[in-house]
């Protein structure tokens, strides 16, 4: 699917104020006007390939509009791949990766980037309960060489080991 998105704010947005500490220790402040209207191309595409009854590969890409934590319009681009393998009736493994870019408006220059990868095993304890074990990695790059961006989080890497217990409802006839 593909389309065109136009966002128009009813009120004029407030200018954004930035204060940064320069490498030499001095402080600089500046403001930036926000656009009242943004335009962007949006799309979503995915491919699900099942080479066998127990294996599936899901890959895709998308570009969409969102709103960041300060209420500003942003564009989000995502590319992902997930590989799932059913080992037996109760055990499934999943390997996945995702690359995400965030940027203000519809700009493609100097985006904030996030890389994610994970691997997990899911074991069905019953028809409605599953126990999962896994590992995930994330790398977040704020993208702005000057250190000033609307995504003010600093760069980081994360490693996580997780255990989840999933439960749901089972339909009976």
PDB file of C-alpha atoms in Angstrom:
ATOM      1  CA  UNK A   1       0.000   0.000   0.000  1.00  0.00           C
ATOM      2  CA  UNK A   2       1.169   3.555  -0.651  1.00  0.00           C
ATOM      3  CA  UNK A   3      -0.182   7.066  -0.253  1.00  0.00           C
ATOM      4  CA  UNK A   4       0.388  10.714   0.419  1.00  0.00           C
ATOM      5  CA  UNK A   5       0.016  12.334   3.827  1.00  0.00           C
ATOM      6  CA  UNK A   6      -0.543  15.995   4.625  1.00  0.00           C
ATOM      7  CA  UNK A   7      -0.761  17.199   8.214  1.00  0.00           C
ATOM      8  CA  UNK A   8      -2.009  20.694   9.012  1.00  0.00           C
ATOM      9  CA  UNK A   9      -1.974  21.971  12.593  1.00  0.00           C
ATOM     10  CA  UNK A  10      -4.916  24.164  13.607  1.00  0.00           C
ATOM     11  CA  UNK A  11      -2.817  26.495  15.772  1.00  0.00           C
ATOM     12  CA  UNK A  12       0.583  27.935  14.953  1.00  0.00           C
ATOM     13  CA  UNK A  13       3.186  25.775  16.695  1.00  0.00           C
ATOM     14  CA  UNK A  14       5.403  27.335  19.335  1.00  0.00           C
ATOM     15  CA  UNK A  15       9.033  27.842  18.304  1.00  0.00           C
ATOM     16  CA  UNK A  16      11.362  25.191  19.727  1.00  0.00           C
ATOM     17  CA  UNK A  17      14.076  26.452  22.063  1.00  0.00           C
ATOM     18  CA  UNK A  18      17.485  24.703  22.160  1.00  0.00           C
ATOM     19  CA  UNK A  19      20.296  25.207  24.658  1.00  0.00           C
ATOM     20  CA  UNK A  20      23.541  23.313  24.106  1.00  0.00           C
ATOM     21  CA  UNK A  21      26.896  23.137  25.811  1.00  0.00           C
ATOM     22  CA  UNK A  22      29.673  23.510  23.246  1.00  0.00           C
ATOM     23  CA  UNK A  23      32.914  21.497  23.303  1.00  0.00           C
ATOM     24  CA  UNK A  24      34.738  24.485  24.825  1.00  0.00           C
ATOM     25  CA  UNK A  25      32.197  24.717  27.686  1.00  0.00           C
ATOM     26  CA  UNK A  26      30.308  27.787  26.422  1.00  0.00           C
ATOM     27  CA  UNK A  27      26.527  27.700  26.221  1.00  0.00           C
ATOM     28  CA  UNK A  28      24.617  28.494  23.033  1.00  0.00           C
ATOM     29  CA  UNK A  29      20.868  29.018  22.738  1.00  0.00           C
ATOM     30  CA  UNK A  30      18.721  29.294  19.669  1.00  0.00           C
ATOM     31  CA  UNK A  31      15.129  28.834  18.555  1.00  0.00           C
ATOM     32  CA  UNK A  32      13.647  27.159  15.510  1.00  0.00           C
ATOM     33  CA  UNK A  33      10.242  27.775  13.955  1.00  0.00           C
ATOM     34  CA  UNK A  34       8.047  24.710  13.448  1.00  0.00           C
ATOM     35  CA  UNK A  35       6.112  24.108  10.261  1.00  0.00           C
ATOM     36  CA  UNK A  36       2.339  24.259  10.428  1.00  0.00           C
ATOM     37  CA  UNK A  37       1.982  21.881   7.458  1.00  0.00           C
ATOM     38  CA  UNK A  38       3.956  18.748   6.623  1.00  0.00           C
ATOM     39  CA  UNK A  39       3.784  16.574   3.501  1.00  0.00           C
ATOM     40  CA  UNK A  40       5.168  13.078   3.031  1.00  0.00           C
ATOM     41  CA  UNK A  41       4.961   9.905   1.003  1.00  0.00           C
ATOM     42  CA  UNK A  42       3.809   6.948   3.114  1.00  0.00           C
ATOM     43  CA  UNK A  43       3.961   3.250   2.277  1.00  0.00           C
ATOM     44  CA  UNK A  44       3.969  -0.235   3.730  1.00  0.00           C
ATOM     45  CA  UNK A  45       5.061  -3.456   2.043  1.00  0.00           C
ATOM     46  CA  UNK A  46       5.784  -6.913   3.386  1.00  0.00           C
ATOM     47  CA  UNK A  47       6.492 -10.403   2.118  1.00  0.00           C
ATOM     48  CA  UNK A  48       5.707 -13.594   4.015  1.00  0.00           C
ATOM     49  CA  UNK A  49       7.555 -16.643   2.680  1.00  0.00           C
ATOM     50  CA  UNK A  50       6.945 -20.130   4.087  1.00  0.00           C
ATOM     51  CA  UNK A  51       9.521 -22.516   2.593  1.00  0.00           C
ATOM     52  CA  UNK A  52       8.136 -25.362   4.740  1.00  0.00           C
ATOM     53  CA  UNK A  53       5.237 -26.064   7.073  1.00  0.00           C
ATOM     54  CA  UNK A  54       7.476 -25.267  10.072  1.00  0.00           C
ATOM     55  CA  UNK A  55       9.471 -22.262   8.803  1.00  0.00           C
ATOM     56  CA  UNK A  56       8.384 -18.738   7.910  1.00  0.00           C
ATOM     57  CA  UNK A  57      10.271 -15.614   6.882  1.00  0.00           C
ATOM     58  CA  UNK A  58       8.512 -12.255   7.186  1.00  0.00           C
ATOM     59  CA  UNK A  59      10.256  -9.179   5.794  1.00  0.00           C
ATOM     60  CA  UNK A  60       9.027  -5.691   5.083  1.00  0.00           C
ATOM     61  CA  UNK A  61       9.511  -1.956   4.919  1.00  0.00           C
ATOM     62  CA  UNK A  62       7.360   1.034   5.766  1.00  0.00           C
ATOM     63  CA  UNK A  63       7.338   4.789   6.008  1.00  0.00           C
ATOM     64  CA  UNK A  64       4.728   6.521   8.132  1.00  0.00           C
ATOM     65  CA  UNK A  65       3.967   9.674  10.072  1.00  0.00           C
ATOM     66  CA  UNK A  66       3.949   9.809  13.851  1.00  0.00           C
ATOM     67  CA  UNK A  67       4.097  12.306  16.695  1.00  0.00           C
ATOM     68  CA  UNK A  68       7.111  12.439  19.008  1.00  0.00           C
ATOM     69  CA  UNK A  69       6.980  12.932  22.777  1.00  0.00           C
ATOM     70  CA  UNK A  70       6.932  16.740  22.404  1.00  0.00           C
ATOM     71  CA  UNK A  71       3.931  16.662  20.045  1.00  0.00           C
ATOM     72  CA  UNK A  72       5.905  17.404  16.872  1.00  0.00           C
ATOM     73  CA  UNK A  73       5.230  15.607  13.580  1.00  0.00           C
ATOM     74  CA  UNK A  74       7.934  13.118  12.578  1.00  0.00           C
ATOM     75  CA  UNK A  75       8.450  10.563   9.841  1.00  0.00           C
ATOM     76  CA  UNK A  76       9.353   6.970  10.726  1.00  0.00           C
ATOM     77  CA  UNK A  77      11.028   4.542   8.301  1.00  0.00           C
ATOM     78  CA  UNK A  78      11.313   0.839   9.193  1.00  0.00           C
ATOM     79  CA  UNK A  79      12.892  -2.220   7.559  1.00  0.00           C
ATOM     80  CA  UNK A  80      12.516  -5.594   9.306  1.00  0.00           C
ATOM     81  CA  UNK A  81      12.970  -9.350   8.931  1.00  0.00           C
ATOM     82  CA  UNK A  82      11.707 -12.095  11.251  1.00  0.00           C
ATOM     83  CA  UNK A  83      12.466 -15.797  10.831  1.00  0.00           C
ATOM     84  CA  UNK A  84      10.336 -18.300  12.728  1.00  0.00           C
ATOM     85  CA  UNK A  85      11.038 -22.025  13.084  1.00  0.00           C
ATOM     86  CA  UNK A  86       8.646 -24.504  14.691  1.00  0.00           C
ATOM     87  CA  UNK A  87      10.830 -27.267  16.208  1.00  0.00           C
ATOM     88  CA  UNK A  88       7.950 -29.393  17.517  1.00  0.00           C
ATOM     89  CA  UNK A  89       4.312 -28.915  18.550  1.00  0.00           C
ATOM     90  CA  UNK A  90       5.295 -26.975  21.673  1.00  0.00           C
ATOM     91  CA  UNK A  91       8.624 -25.281  20.830  1.00  0.00           C
ATOM     92  CA  UNK A  92       9.206 -22.348  18.455  1.00  0.00           C
ATOM     93  CA  UNK A  93      12.272 -20.206  17.803  1.00  0.00           C
ATOM     94  CA  UNK A  94      12.258 -16.655  16.417  1.00  0.00           C
ATOM     95  CA  UNK A  95      15.164 -14.577  15.093  1.00  0.00           C
ATOM     96  CA  UNK A  96      14.478 -10.978  14.119  1.00  0.00           C
ATOM     97  CA  UNK A  97      16.051  -7.697  13.166  1.00  0.00           C
ATOM     98  CA  UNK A  98      14.793  -4.186  12.577  1.00  0.00           C
ATOM     99  CA  UNK A  99      16.244  -0.879  11.414  1.00  0.00           C
ATOM    100  CA  UNK A 100      14.267   2.285  12.227  1.00  0.00           C
ATOM    101  CA  UNK A 101      14.884   5.912  11.258  1.00  0.00           C
ATOM    102  CA  UNK A 102      13.126   8.896  12.866  1.00  0.00           C
ATOM    103  CA  UNK A 103      13.237  12.401  11.435  1.00  0.00           C
ATOM    104  CA  UNK A 104      11.317  15.632  11.705  1.00  0.00           C
ATOM    105  CA  UNK A 105       8.746  16.435   9.041  1.00  0.00           C
ATOM    106  CA  UNK A 106       9.489  14.585   5.800  1.00  0.00           C
ATOM    107  CA  UNK A 107      13.243  15.209   5.861  1.00  0.00           C
ATOM    108  CA  UNK A 108      15.691  12.472   4.879  1.00  0.00           C
ATOM    109  CA  UNK A 109      18.860  14.215   6.079  1.00  0.00           C
ATOM    110  CA  UNK A 110      20.666  13.341   9.332  1.00  0.00           C
ATOM    111  CA  UNK A 111      18.057  10.998  10.859  1.00  0.00           C
ATOM    112  CA  UNK A 112      18.026   9.386  14.276  1.00  0.00           C
ATOM    113  CA  UNK A 113      18.612   5.649  13.787  1.00  0.00           C
ATOM    114  CA  UNK A 114      17.819   2.586  15.849  1.00  0.00           C
ATOM    115  CA  UNK A 115      19.075  -0.951  15.146  1.00  0.00           C
ATOM    116  CA  UNK A 116      17.419  -3.875  16.911  1.00  0.00           C
ATOM    117  CA  UNK A 117      18.042  -7.639  16.917  1.00  0.00           C
ATOM    118  CA  UNK A 118      16.517 -10.419  18.987  1.00  0.00           C
ATOM    119  CA  UNK A 119      16.393 -14.178  19.351  1.00  0.00           C
ATOM    120  CA  UNK A 120      13.887 -16.106  21.452  1.00  0.00           C
ATOM    121  CA  UNK A 121      12.447 -19.514  22.195  1.00  0.00           C
ATOM    122  CA  UNK A 122       8.764 -19.995  23.034  1.00  0.00           C
ATOM    123  CA  UNK A 123       7.465 -23.108  24.766  1.00  0.00           C
ATOM    124  CA  UNK A 124       3.712 -23.788  24.976  1.00  0.00           C
ATOM    125  CA  UNK A 125       2.883 -24.855  28.524  1.00  0.00           C
ATOM    126  CA  UNK A 126      -0.777 -25.341  27.582  1.00  0.00           C
ATOM    127  CA  UNK A 127      -3.160 -24.301  24.829  1.00  0.00           C
ATOM    128  CA  UNK A 128      -3.448 -20.801  26.362  1.00  0.00           C
ATOM    129  CA  UNK A 129      -0.104 -20.295  28.142  1.00  0.00           C
ATOM    130  CA  UNK A 130       3.408 -19.889  26.697  1.00  0.00           C
ATOM    131  CA  UNK A 131       6.785 -19.296  28.323  1.00  0.00           C
ATOM    132  CA  UNK A 132       9.437 -17.409  26.316  1.00  0.00           C
ATOM    133  CA  UNK A 133      13.157 -16.892  26.877  1.00  0.00           C
ATOM    134  CA  UNK A 134      15.206 -14.531  24.788  1.00  0.00           C
ATOM    135  CA  UNK A 135      17.895 -11.963  24.180  1.00  0.00           C
ATOM    136  CA  UNK A 136      17.637  -8.579  22.473  1.00  0.00           C
ATOM    137  CA  UNK A 137      20.135  -5.939  21.442  1.00  0.00           C
ATOM    138  CA  UNK A 138      19.508  -2.285  20.532  1.00  0.00           C
ATOM    139  CA  UNK A 139      21.797   0.449  19.221  1.00  0.00           C
ATOM    140  CA  UNK A 140      20.414   4.013  19.173  1.00  0.00           C
ATOM    141  CA  UNK A 141      22.226   6.755  17.231  1.00  0.00           C
ATOM    142  CA  UNK A 142      20.859  10.282  17.681  1.00  0.00           C
ATOM    143  CA  UNK A 143      22.282  11.159  14.270  1.00  0.00           C
ATOM    144  CA  UNK A 144      23.100  14.824  14.734  1.00  0.00           C
ATOM    145  CA  UNK A 145      26.811  15.514  14.583  1.00  0.00           C
ATOM    146  CA  UNK A 146      26.366  18.853  16.358  1.00  0.00           C
ATOM    147  CA  UNK A 147      24.475  17.140  19.170  1.00  0.00           C
ATOM    148  CA  UNK A 148      21.281  19.151  18.617  1.00  0.00           C
ATOM    149  CA  UNK A 149      18.225  17.241  17.539  1.00  0.00           C
ATOM    150  CA  UNK A 150      14.590  17.063  18.499  1.00  0.00           C
ATOM    151  CA  UNK A 151      15.286  13.489  19.606  1.00  0.00           C
ATOM    152  CA  UNK A 152      17.350  14.661  22.565  1.00  0.00           C
ATOM    153  CA  UNK A 153      18.232  11.203  23.878  1.00  0.00           C
ATOM    154  CA  UNK A 154      21.942  10.508  23.700  1.00  0.00           C
ATOM    155  CA  UNK A 155      23.375   7.554  21.798  1.00  0.00           C
ATOM    156  CA  UNK A 156      23.155   4.231  23.630  1.00  0.00           C
ATOM    157  CA  UNK A 157      23.452   0.474  23.295  1.00  0.00           C
ATOM    158  CA  UNK A 158      21.396  -2.031  25.221  1.00  0.00           C
ATOM    159  CA  UNK A 159      21.483  -5.757  25.881  1.00  0.00           C
ATOM    160  CA  UNK A 160      18.535  -7.498  27.486  1.00  0.00           C
ATOM    161  CA  UNK A 161      17.804 -11.041  28.526  1.00  0.00           C
ATOM    162  CA  UNK A 162      14.107 -11.657  29.080  1.00  0.00           C
ATOM    163  CA  UNK A 163      11.612 -14.235  30.291  1.00  0.00           C
ATOM    164  CA  UNK A 164       7.919 -13.736  29.530  1.00  0.00           C
ATOM    165  CA  UNK A 165       4.776 -15.611  30.403  1.00  0.00           C
ATOM    166  CA  UNK A 166       2.019 -15.103  27.828  1.00  0.00           C
ATOM    167  CA  UNK A 167      -1.551 -16.088  28.398  1.00  0.00           C
ATOM    168  CA  UNK A 168      -4.740 -15.675  26.423  1.00  0.00           C
ATOM    169  CA  UNK A 169      -8.232 -16.996  25.964  1.00  0.00           C
ATOM    170  CA  UNK A 170      -9.032 -20.260  24.256  1.00  0.00           C
ATOM    171  CA  UNK A 171     -12.241 -20.498  22.262  1.00  0.00           C
ATOM    172  CA  UNK A 172     -14.414 -23.505  23.038  1.00  0.00           C
ATOM    173  CA  UNK A 173     -17.268 -24.855  21.020  1.00  0.00           C
TER     174      UNK A 173
END
